[in-house]
Coordinates of C-alpha atoms in Angstrom, one line a residue:
X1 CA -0.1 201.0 57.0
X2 CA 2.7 198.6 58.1
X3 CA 5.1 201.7 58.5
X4 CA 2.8 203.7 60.9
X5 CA 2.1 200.7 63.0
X6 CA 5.7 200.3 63.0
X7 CA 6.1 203.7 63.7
X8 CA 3.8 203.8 66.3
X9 CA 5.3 201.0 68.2
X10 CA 8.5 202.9 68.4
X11 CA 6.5 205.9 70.0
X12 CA 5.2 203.3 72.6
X13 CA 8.3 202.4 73.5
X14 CA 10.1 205.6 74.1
X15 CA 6.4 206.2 75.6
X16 CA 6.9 203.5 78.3
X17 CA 10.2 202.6 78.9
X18 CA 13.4 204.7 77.7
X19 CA 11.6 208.1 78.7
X20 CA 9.4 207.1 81.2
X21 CA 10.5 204.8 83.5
X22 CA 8.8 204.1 87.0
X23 CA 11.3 202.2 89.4
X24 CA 9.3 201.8 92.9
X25 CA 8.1 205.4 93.7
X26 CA 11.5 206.7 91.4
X27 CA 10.1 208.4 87.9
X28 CA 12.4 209.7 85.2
X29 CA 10.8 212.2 82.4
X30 CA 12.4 214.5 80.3
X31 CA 15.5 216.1 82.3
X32 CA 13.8 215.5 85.2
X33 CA 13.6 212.8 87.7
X34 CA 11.2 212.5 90.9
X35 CA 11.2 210.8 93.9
X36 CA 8.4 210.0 97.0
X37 CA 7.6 207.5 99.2
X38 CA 4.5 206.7 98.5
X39 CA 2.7 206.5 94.6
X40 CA -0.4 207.5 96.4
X41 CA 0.6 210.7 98.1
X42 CA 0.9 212.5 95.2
X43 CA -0.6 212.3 91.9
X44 CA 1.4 211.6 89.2
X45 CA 0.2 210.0 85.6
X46 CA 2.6 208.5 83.1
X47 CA 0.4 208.8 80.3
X48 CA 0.4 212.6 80.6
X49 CA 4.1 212.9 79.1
X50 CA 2.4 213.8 75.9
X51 CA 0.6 217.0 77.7
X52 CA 4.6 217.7 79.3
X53 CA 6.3 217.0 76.4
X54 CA 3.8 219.4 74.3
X55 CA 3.7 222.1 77.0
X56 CA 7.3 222.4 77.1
X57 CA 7.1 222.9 73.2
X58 CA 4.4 225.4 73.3
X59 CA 6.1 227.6 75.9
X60 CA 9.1 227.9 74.3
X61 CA 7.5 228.8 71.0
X62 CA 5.5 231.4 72.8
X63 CA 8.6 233.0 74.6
X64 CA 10.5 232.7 71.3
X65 CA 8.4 234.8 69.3
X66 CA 7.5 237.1 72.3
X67 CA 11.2 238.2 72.6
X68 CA 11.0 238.5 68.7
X69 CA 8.7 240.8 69.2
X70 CA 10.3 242.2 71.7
X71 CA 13.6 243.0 69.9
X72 CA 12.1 244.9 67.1
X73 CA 10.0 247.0 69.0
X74 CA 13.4 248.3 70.6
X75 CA 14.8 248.4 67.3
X76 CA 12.0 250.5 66.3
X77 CA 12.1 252.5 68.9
X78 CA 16.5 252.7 68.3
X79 CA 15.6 254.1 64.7
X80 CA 12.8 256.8 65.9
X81 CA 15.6 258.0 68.2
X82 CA 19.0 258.1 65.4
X83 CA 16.3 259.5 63.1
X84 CA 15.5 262.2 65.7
X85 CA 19.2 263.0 66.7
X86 CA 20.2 263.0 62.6
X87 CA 17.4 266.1 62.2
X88 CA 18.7 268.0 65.1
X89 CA 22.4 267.3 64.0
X90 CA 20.9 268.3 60.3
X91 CA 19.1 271.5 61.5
X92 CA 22.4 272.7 63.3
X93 CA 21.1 272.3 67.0
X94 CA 23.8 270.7 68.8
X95 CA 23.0 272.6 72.1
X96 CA 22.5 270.2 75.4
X97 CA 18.9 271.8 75.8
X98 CA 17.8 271.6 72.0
X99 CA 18.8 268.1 72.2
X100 CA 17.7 266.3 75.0
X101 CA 14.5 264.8 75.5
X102 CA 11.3 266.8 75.5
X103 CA 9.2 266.7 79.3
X104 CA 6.8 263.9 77.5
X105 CA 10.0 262.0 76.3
X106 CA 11.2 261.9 79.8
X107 CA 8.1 261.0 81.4
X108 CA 8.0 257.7 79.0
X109 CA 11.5 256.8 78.6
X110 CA 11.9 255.7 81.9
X111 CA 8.7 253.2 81.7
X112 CA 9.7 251.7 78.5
X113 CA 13.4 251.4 79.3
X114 CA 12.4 249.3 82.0
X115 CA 9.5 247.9 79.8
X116 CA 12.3 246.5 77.7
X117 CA 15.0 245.8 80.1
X118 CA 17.0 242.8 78.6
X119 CA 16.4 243.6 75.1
X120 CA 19.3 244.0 73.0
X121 CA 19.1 245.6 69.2
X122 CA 21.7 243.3 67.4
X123 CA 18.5 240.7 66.9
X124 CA 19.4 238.9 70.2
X125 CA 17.1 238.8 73.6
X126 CA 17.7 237.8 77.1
X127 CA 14.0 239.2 78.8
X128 CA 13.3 236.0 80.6
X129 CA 9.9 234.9 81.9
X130 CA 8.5 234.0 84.9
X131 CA 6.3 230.7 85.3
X132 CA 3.2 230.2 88.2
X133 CA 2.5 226.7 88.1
X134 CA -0.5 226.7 90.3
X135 CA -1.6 223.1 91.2
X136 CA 2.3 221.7 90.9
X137 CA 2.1 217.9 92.9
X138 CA 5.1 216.3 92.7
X139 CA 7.0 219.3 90.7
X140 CA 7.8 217.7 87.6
X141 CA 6.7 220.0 85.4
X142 CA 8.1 222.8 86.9
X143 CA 11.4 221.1 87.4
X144 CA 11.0 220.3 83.4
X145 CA 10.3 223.8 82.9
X146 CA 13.1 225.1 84.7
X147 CA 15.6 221.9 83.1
X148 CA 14.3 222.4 79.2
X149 CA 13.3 225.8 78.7
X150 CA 15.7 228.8 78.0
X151 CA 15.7 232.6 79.6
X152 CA 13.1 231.0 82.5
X153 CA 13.9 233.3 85.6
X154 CA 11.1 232.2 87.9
X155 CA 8.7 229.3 88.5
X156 CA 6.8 229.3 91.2
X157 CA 5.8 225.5 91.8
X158 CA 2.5 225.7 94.6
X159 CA -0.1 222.9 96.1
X160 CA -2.1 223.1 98.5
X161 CA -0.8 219.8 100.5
X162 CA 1.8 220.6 102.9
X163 CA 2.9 216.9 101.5
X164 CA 3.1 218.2 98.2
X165 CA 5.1 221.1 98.9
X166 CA 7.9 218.9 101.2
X167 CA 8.3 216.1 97.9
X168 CA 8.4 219.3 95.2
X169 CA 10.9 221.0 97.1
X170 CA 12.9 217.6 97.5
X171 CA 13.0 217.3 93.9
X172 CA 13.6 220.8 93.1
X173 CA 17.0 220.5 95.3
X174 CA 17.5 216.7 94.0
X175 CA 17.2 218.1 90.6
X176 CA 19.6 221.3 90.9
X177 CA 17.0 224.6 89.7
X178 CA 16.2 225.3 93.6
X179 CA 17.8 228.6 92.1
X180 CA 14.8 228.7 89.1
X181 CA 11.7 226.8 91.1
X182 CA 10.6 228.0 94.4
X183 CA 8.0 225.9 96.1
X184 CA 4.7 227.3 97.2
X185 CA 2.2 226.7 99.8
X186 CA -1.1 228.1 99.3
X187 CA -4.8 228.0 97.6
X188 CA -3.9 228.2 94.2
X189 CA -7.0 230.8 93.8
X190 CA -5.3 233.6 96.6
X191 CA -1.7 232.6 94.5
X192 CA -3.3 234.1 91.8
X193 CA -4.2 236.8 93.3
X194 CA -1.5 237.6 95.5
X195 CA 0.6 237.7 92.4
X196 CA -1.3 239.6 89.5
X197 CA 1.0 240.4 86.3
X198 CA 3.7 239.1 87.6
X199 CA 3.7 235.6 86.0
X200 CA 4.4 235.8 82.3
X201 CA 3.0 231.6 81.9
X202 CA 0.5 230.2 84.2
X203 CA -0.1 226.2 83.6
X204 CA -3.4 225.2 85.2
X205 CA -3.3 221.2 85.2
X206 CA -6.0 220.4 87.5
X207 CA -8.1 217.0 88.1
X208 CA -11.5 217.4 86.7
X209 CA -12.5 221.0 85.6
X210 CA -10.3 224.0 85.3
X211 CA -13.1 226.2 85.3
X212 CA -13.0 227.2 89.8
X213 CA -9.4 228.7 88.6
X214 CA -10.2 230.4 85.2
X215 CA -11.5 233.6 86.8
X216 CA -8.6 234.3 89.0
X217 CA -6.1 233.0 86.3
X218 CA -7.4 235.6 83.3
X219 CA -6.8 238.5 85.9
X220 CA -3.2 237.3 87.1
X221 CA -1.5 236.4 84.1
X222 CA 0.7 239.5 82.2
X223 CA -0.4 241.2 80.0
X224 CA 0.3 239.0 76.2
X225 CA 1.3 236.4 78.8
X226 CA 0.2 233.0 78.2
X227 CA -2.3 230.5 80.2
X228 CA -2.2 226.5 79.7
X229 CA -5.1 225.1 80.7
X230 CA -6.7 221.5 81.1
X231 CA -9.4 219.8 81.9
X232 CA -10.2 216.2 82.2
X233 CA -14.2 216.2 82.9
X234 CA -14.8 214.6 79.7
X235 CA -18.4 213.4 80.5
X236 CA -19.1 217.1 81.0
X237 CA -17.5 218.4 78.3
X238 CA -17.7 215.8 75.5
X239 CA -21.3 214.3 76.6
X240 CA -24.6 215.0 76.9
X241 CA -25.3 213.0 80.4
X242 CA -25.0 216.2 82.1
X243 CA -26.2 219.3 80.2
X244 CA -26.7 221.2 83.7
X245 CA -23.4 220.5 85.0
X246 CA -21.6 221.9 81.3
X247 CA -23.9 224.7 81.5
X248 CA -22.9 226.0 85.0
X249 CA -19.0 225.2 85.0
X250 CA -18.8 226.6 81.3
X251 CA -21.9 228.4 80.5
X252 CA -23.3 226.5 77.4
X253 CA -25.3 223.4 76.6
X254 CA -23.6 220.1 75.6
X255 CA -24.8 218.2 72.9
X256 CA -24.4 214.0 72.0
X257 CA -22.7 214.6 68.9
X258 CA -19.8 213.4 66.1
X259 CA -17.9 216.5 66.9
X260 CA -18.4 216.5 70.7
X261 CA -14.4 216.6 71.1
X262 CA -13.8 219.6 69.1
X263 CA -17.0 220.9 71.2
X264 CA -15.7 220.5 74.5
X265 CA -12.4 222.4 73.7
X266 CA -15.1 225.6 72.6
X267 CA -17.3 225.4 75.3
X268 CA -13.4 225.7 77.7
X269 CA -12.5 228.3 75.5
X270 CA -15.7 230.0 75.3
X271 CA -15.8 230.4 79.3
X272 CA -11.8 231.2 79.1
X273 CA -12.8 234.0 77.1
X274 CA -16.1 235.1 78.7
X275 CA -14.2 235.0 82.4
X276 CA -11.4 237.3 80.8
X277 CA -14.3 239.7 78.9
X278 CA -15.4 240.7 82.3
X279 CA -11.7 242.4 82.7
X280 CA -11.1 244.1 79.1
X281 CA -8.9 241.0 78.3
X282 CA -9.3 239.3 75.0
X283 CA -7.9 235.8 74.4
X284 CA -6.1 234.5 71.9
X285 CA -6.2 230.6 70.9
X286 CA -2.8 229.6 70.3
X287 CA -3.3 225.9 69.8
X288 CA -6.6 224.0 71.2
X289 CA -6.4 220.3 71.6
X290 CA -8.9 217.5 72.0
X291 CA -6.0 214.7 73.8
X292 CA -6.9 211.0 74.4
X293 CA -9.3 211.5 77.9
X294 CA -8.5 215.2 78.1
X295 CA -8.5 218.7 76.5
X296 CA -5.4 221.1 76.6
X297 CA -5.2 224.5 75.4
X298 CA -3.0 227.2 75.0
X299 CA -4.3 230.9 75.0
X300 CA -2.8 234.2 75.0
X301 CA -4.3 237.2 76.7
X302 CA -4.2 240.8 76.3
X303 CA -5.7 243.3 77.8
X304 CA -7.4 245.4 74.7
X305 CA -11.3 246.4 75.5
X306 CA -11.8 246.6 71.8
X307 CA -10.9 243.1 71.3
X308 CA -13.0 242.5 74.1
X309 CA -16.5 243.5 71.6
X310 CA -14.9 240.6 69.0
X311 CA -16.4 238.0 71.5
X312 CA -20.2 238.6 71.0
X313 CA -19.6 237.6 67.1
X314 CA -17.2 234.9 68.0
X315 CA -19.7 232.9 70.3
X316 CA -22.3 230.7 68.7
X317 CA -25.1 228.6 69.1
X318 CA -25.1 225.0 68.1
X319 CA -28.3 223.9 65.7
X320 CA -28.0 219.7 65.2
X321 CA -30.4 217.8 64.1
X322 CA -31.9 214.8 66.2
X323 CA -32.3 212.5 63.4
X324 CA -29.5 212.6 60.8
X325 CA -27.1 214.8 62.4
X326 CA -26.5 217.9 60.7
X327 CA -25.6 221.1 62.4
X328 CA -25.7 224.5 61.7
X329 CA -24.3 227.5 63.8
X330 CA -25.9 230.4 64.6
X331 CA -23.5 233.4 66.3
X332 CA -24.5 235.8 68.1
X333 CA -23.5 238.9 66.7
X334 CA -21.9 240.0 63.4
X335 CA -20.3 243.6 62.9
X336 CA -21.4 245.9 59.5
X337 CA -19.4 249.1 58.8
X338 CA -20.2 252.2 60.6
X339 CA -21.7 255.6 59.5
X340 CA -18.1 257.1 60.1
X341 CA -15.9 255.9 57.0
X342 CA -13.6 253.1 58.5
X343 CA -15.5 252.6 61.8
X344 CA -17.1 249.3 62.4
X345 CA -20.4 248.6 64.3
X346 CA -21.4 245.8 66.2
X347 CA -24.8 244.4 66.0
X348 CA -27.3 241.3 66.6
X349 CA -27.2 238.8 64.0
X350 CA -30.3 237.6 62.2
X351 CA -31.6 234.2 62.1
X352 CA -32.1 231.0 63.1
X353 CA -30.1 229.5 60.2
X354 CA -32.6 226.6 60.5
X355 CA -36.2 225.5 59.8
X356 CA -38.5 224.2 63.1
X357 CA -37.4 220.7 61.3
X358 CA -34.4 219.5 59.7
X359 CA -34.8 220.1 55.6
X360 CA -32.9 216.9 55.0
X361 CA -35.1 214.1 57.5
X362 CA -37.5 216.3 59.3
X363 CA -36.3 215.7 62.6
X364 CA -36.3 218.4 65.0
X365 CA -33.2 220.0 65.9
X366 CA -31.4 220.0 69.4
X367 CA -29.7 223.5 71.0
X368 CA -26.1 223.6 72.6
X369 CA -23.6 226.1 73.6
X370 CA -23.1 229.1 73.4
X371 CA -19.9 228.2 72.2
X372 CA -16.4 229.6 71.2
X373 CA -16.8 230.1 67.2
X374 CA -13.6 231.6 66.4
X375 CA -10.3 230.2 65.4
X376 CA -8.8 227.3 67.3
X377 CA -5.5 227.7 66.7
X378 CA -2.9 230.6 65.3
X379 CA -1.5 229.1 62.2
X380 CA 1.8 231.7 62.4
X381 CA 2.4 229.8 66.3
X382 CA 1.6 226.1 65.1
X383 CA 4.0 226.3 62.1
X384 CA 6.7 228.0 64.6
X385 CA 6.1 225.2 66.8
X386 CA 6.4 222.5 64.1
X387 CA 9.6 223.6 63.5
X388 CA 11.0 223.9 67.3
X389 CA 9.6 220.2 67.6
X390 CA 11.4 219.0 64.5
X391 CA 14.6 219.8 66.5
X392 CA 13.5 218.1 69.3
X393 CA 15.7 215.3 71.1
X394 CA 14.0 212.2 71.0
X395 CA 15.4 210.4 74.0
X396 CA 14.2 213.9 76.2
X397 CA 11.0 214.3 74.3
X398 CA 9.7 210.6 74.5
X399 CA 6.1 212.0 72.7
X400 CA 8.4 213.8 70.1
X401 CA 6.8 211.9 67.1
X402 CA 3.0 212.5 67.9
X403 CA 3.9 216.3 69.0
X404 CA 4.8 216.1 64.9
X405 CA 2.2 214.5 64.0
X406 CA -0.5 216.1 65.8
X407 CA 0.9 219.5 64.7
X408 CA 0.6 217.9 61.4
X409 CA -3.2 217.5 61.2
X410 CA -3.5 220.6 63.1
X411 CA -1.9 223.0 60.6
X412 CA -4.4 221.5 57.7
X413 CA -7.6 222.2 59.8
X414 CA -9.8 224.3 57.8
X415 CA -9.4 227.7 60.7
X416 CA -13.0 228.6 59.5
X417 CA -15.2 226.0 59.6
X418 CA -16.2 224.6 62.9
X419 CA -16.7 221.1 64.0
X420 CA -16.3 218.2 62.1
X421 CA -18.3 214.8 60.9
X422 CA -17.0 211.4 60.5
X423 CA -17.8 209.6 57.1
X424 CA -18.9 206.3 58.7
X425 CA -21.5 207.6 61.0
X426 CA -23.1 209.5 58.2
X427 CA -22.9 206.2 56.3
X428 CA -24.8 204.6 58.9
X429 CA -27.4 207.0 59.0
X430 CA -28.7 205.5 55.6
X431 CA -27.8 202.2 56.4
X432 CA -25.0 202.3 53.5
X433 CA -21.6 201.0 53.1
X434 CA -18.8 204.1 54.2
X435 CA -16.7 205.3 51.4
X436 CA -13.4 205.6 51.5
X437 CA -12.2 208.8 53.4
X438 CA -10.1 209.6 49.5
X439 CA -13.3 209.0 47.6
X440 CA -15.4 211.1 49.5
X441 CA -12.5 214.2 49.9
X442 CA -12.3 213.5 46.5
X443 CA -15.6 214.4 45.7
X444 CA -16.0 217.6 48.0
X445 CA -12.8 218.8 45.8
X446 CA -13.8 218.0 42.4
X447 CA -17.4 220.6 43.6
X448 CA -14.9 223.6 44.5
X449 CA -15.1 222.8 48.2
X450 CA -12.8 222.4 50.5
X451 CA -11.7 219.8 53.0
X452 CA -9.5 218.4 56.1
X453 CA -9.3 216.0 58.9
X454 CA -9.2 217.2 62.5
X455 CA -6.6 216.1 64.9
X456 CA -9.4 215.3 67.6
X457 CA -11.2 212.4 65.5
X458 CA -9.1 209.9 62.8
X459 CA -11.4 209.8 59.8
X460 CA -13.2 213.0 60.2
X461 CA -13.6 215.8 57.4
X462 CA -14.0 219.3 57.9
X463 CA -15.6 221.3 55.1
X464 CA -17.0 224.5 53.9
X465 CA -20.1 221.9 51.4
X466 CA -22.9 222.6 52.6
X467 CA -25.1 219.5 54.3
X468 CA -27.3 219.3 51.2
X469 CA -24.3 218.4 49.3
X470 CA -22.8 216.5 51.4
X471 CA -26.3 214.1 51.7
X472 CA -25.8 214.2 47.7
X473 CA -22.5 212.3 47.9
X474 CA -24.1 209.8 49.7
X475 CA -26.9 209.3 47.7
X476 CA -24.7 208.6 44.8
X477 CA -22.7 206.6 46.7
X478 CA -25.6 204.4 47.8
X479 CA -26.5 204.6 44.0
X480 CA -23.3 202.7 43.5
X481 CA -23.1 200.8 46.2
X482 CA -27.1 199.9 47.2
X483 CA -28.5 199.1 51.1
X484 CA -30.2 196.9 51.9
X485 CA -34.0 198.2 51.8
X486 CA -34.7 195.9 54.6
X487 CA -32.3 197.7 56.7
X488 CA -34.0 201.1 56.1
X489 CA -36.9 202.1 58.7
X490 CA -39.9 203.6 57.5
X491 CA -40.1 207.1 58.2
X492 CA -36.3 206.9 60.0
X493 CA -33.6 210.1 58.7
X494 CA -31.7 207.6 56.5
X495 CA -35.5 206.8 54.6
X496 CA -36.2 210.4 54.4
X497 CA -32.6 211.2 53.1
X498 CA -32.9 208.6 50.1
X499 CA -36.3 209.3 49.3
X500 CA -34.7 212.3 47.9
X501 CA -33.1 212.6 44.6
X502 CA -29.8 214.6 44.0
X503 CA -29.6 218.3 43.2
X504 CA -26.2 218.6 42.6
X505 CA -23.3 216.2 40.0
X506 CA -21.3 214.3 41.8
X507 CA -17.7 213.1 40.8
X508 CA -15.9 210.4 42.9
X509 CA -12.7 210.8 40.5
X510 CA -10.0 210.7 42.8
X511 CA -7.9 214.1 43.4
X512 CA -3.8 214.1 43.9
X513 CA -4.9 216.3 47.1
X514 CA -7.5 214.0 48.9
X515 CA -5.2 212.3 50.9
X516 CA -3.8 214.4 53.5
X517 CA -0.4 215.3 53.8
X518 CA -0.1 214.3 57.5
X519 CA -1.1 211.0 56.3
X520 CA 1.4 210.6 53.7
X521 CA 4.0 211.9 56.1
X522 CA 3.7 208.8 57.8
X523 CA 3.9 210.7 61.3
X524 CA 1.6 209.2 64.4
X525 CA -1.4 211.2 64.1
X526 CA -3.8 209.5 66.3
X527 CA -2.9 207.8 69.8
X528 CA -3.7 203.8 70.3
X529 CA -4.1 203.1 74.0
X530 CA -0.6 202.6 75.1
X531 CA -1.2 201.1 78.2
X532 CA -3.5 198.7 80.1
X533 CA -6.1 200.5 82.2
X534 CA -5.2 203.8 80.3
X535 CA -7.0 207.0 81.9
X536 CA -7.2 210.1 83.9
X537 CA -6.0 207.7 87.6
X538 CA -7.8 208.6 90.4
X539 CA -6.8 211.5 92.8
X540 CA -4.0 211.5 94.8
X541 CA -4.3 210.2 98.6
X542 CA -8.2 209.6 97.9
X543 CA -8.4 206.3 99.4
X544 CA -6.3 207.6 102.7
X545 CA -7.2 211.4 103.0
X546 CA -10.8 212.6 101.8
X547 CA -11.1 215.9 102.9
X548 CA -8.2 217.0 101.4
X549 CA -8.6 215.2 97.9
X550 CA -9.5 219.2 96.1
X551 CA -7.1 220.8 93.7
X552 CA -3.4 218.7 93.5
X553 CA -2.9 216.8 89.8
X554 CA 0.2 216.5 88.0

């Protein structure tokens, strides 16, 4: 404990003062250092280092394994053609027109020489990406884009505010990539537009909801390109004060829950995906976070129409009960083989997976979503990414040690098992004292189940158990370690939970594996509030200039 508190301290203070260091209206991060006459022109919040730091990371693992990919499709294609010169040498014909290029060779060559222009076959790559950063404030991020990430041959850095524009194109020049960044005037929507395929990355960091930009974003980006969304609506996203408002941005039902962080970054996914659907583009989570007061993701899209039919079997509804808690999902479609050998068909699913009440208290059970059900994360890009962070400079990358540590608990997330609960609020459904996080893993692994935290809640275990074995550990628990019958409503979930005896054996023998690795690492897997007043700020200029207040956040 003593060496992550001490470890944690040293995050803070390469958090607050040798990375991040705000002299007047003078702010140094990364490579990068901003300047502007007023704090309250232009937005700007220190806190969000974390979200630059990680971005930076995430793009460069994405560009990385996209010119991978890259280099051995030409090396592939290299072969096909030596393979095809060595028959015709082989067959004797060594005559110009038996050699060269059939009319449907022609035709293609051209298209995917240019396709793979900058792709060399001796394992290296120099393609280069481009970079729209659409709501870009004071620049910094594109300027850090520009400073820290290799083969970047274009960012285009636009705000609306003609005040915007004037301080990002003084830093650009201050900070010597005027040659990389070009500064932008314009609505970041018609941006979007105006420029379809030909940004590789586009980084939507807007204040509030991303969802007025998602449409125009899913269209623009390239094809395998990569978007980086965020969105700091929180109350929306991660409540249920305002079911109406998380229906119509994102297009499914928020629900008070445990899990509502890992929720919010499904319902944004979920409307990512269902605003690409409409163009035969299929998403791809990359990595999917749940950050202190916001959620950040990072999704590839392609343009495949038969990925496009995966999304009616990767939404789901959200069944939790009122009383104890317990969810259940019910997607929306499921696929079953076709009547042609190998074909698949896609089909309604059957349910609900629930009773009218809850089998465990009798409560009745709340709806949300439809949300995201898939994967949140790609397991091949997280571990890629761990290891680009690991060589990370500290004094650039001031977040460096909770990029590692939030990689960490992100890489042992159970990819199929959706949402999370947190041990002590189960505990204090019955009243009862909360186990230790070890002795209740512990359990779950000694049944054959298993287990993991999640990177958007410290103590929370995700778990393939079902409920009614999970309510078992807690009645032997309680066996062990009685409530307080006093404390126990008649007729309240926690009453109607005990009154029932167990149906499975439970074993609280501890198990080698129930503490998680990312704990033993010792690495700063959960954020403590660094700062005084810690939050999302308010806009930029919204005390001077209200009717221009919309779409600038840095």
């Amino acid at each position: 404990m003593l060496k992550n508190y001490r470890a944690f301290l040293g995050t803070v203070r390469n958090f607050t003062t040798a990375n991040m260091s705000v002299n007047g209206a003078k702010v140094t991060e990364g490579s990068a250092t901003i300047l502007f006459n007023d704090p309250d022109e232009v937005f700007y919040n220190p806190v969000q280092q974390f979200n630059r730091d990680l971005s930076t990371t995430a793009i460069r693992t994405w560009a990385e394994s996209r010119d991978e990919k890259a280099v051995l499709k030409a090396k592939h294609r290299q072969e096909i053609i030596e393979a095809l010169d060595k028959k015709n040498e082989n067959e004797g014909k060594g005559k110009s027109e038996n050699s060269s290029p059939s009319r449907s060779e022609e035709t293609t060559a051209p298209a995917e020489n240019e396709k793979n222009k900058g792709t060399k076959t001796d394992g290296s790559s120099n393609v280069g990406f481009n970079i729209l950063e659409a709501l870009s404030a004071t620049g910094l991020r594109a300027i850090r884009y520009a400073k820290e990430l290799p083969n970047v041959k274009k960012i285009l850095a636009n705000d609306l505010l003609a005040r915007a524009v004037d301080a990002i194109d003084a830093n650009v020049k201050r900070n010597d990539v005027a040659h990389i960044v070009v500064p932008n005037k314009g609505d970041a929507n018609a941006v979007m537009h105006s420029f379809k395929n030909q940004y590789d990355v586009i980084d939507l960091d807007p204040y509030g909801t991303a969802t007025p930009f998602l449409d125009s974003a899913v269209q623009s980006v390239a094809n395998n390109g990569l978007l980086c969304i965020t969105c700091t609506d929180s109350a929306v996203l991660a409540g249920n004060a305002y079911p109406e408002k998380c229906f119509s941005n994102y297009g499914g039902t928020s629900l008070r829950s445990d899990f509502c962080h890992e929720q919010a970054v499904r319902h944004l996914l979920y409307a990512i995906a269902m605003a690409a659907a409409k163009y035969g583009r299929a998403i791809k989570p990359m990595l999917s976070l749940s950050v202190d007061f916001y959620f950040r993701v990072f999704v590839q899209v392609e343009t495949k129409p038969a990925l496009v039919k995966d999304l009616h079997r990767q939404s789901a509804i959200i069944y939790q009960c009122s009383g104890c808690g317990s969810n259940a999902l019910q997607y929306m479609g499921k696929t079953v083989p076709g009547r042609i050998p190998g074909s698949t068909k896609y089909t309604n699913a059957t349910g609900p997976p629930v009773s009218a009440k809850c089998e465990h208290c009798g409560y009745v059970h709340h709806v949300g979503g439809p949300v995201w059900g898939g994967p949140l994360h790609d397991a091949e890009f997280v571990e890629r990414m761990r290891k680009i962070a690991e060589g990370l400079d500290e004094k650039t990358y001031g977040t460096k040690r909770r990029i590692l540590g939030m990689l960490a608990v992100v890489a042992e997330e159970l990819p199929d098992k959706p949402f999370y609960f947190v041990i002590s609020q189960i505990a204090s459904v019955l009243r009862a004292q909360s186990p230790p996080q070890n002795t209740f893993v512990s359990a779950l692994l000694n049944a054959g189940y298993r287990a993991s935290g999640s990177h958007a809640k410290s103590n929370a275990i995700k778990t393939d158990a079902p409920w009614s074995y999970i309510w078992d550990i807690m009645r032997a628990w309680v066996a062990e370690h009685p409530v307080n019958s006093s404390n126990v409503k008649p007729n309240s979930a926690g009453s109607m939970i005990l009154k029932k005896e167990c149906s499975s054996k439970v074993d609280f023998t501890l198990q080698p594996g129930a503490e998680f690795s990312s704990k033993k690492a010792g690495y700063t897997r959960y954020q403590m509030n660094p700062t005084e007043n810690w939050g999302p700020k308010a806009k930029a200029g919204k005390r001077k200039i209200a009717d221009t207040e919309g779409q600038t956040k840095e």
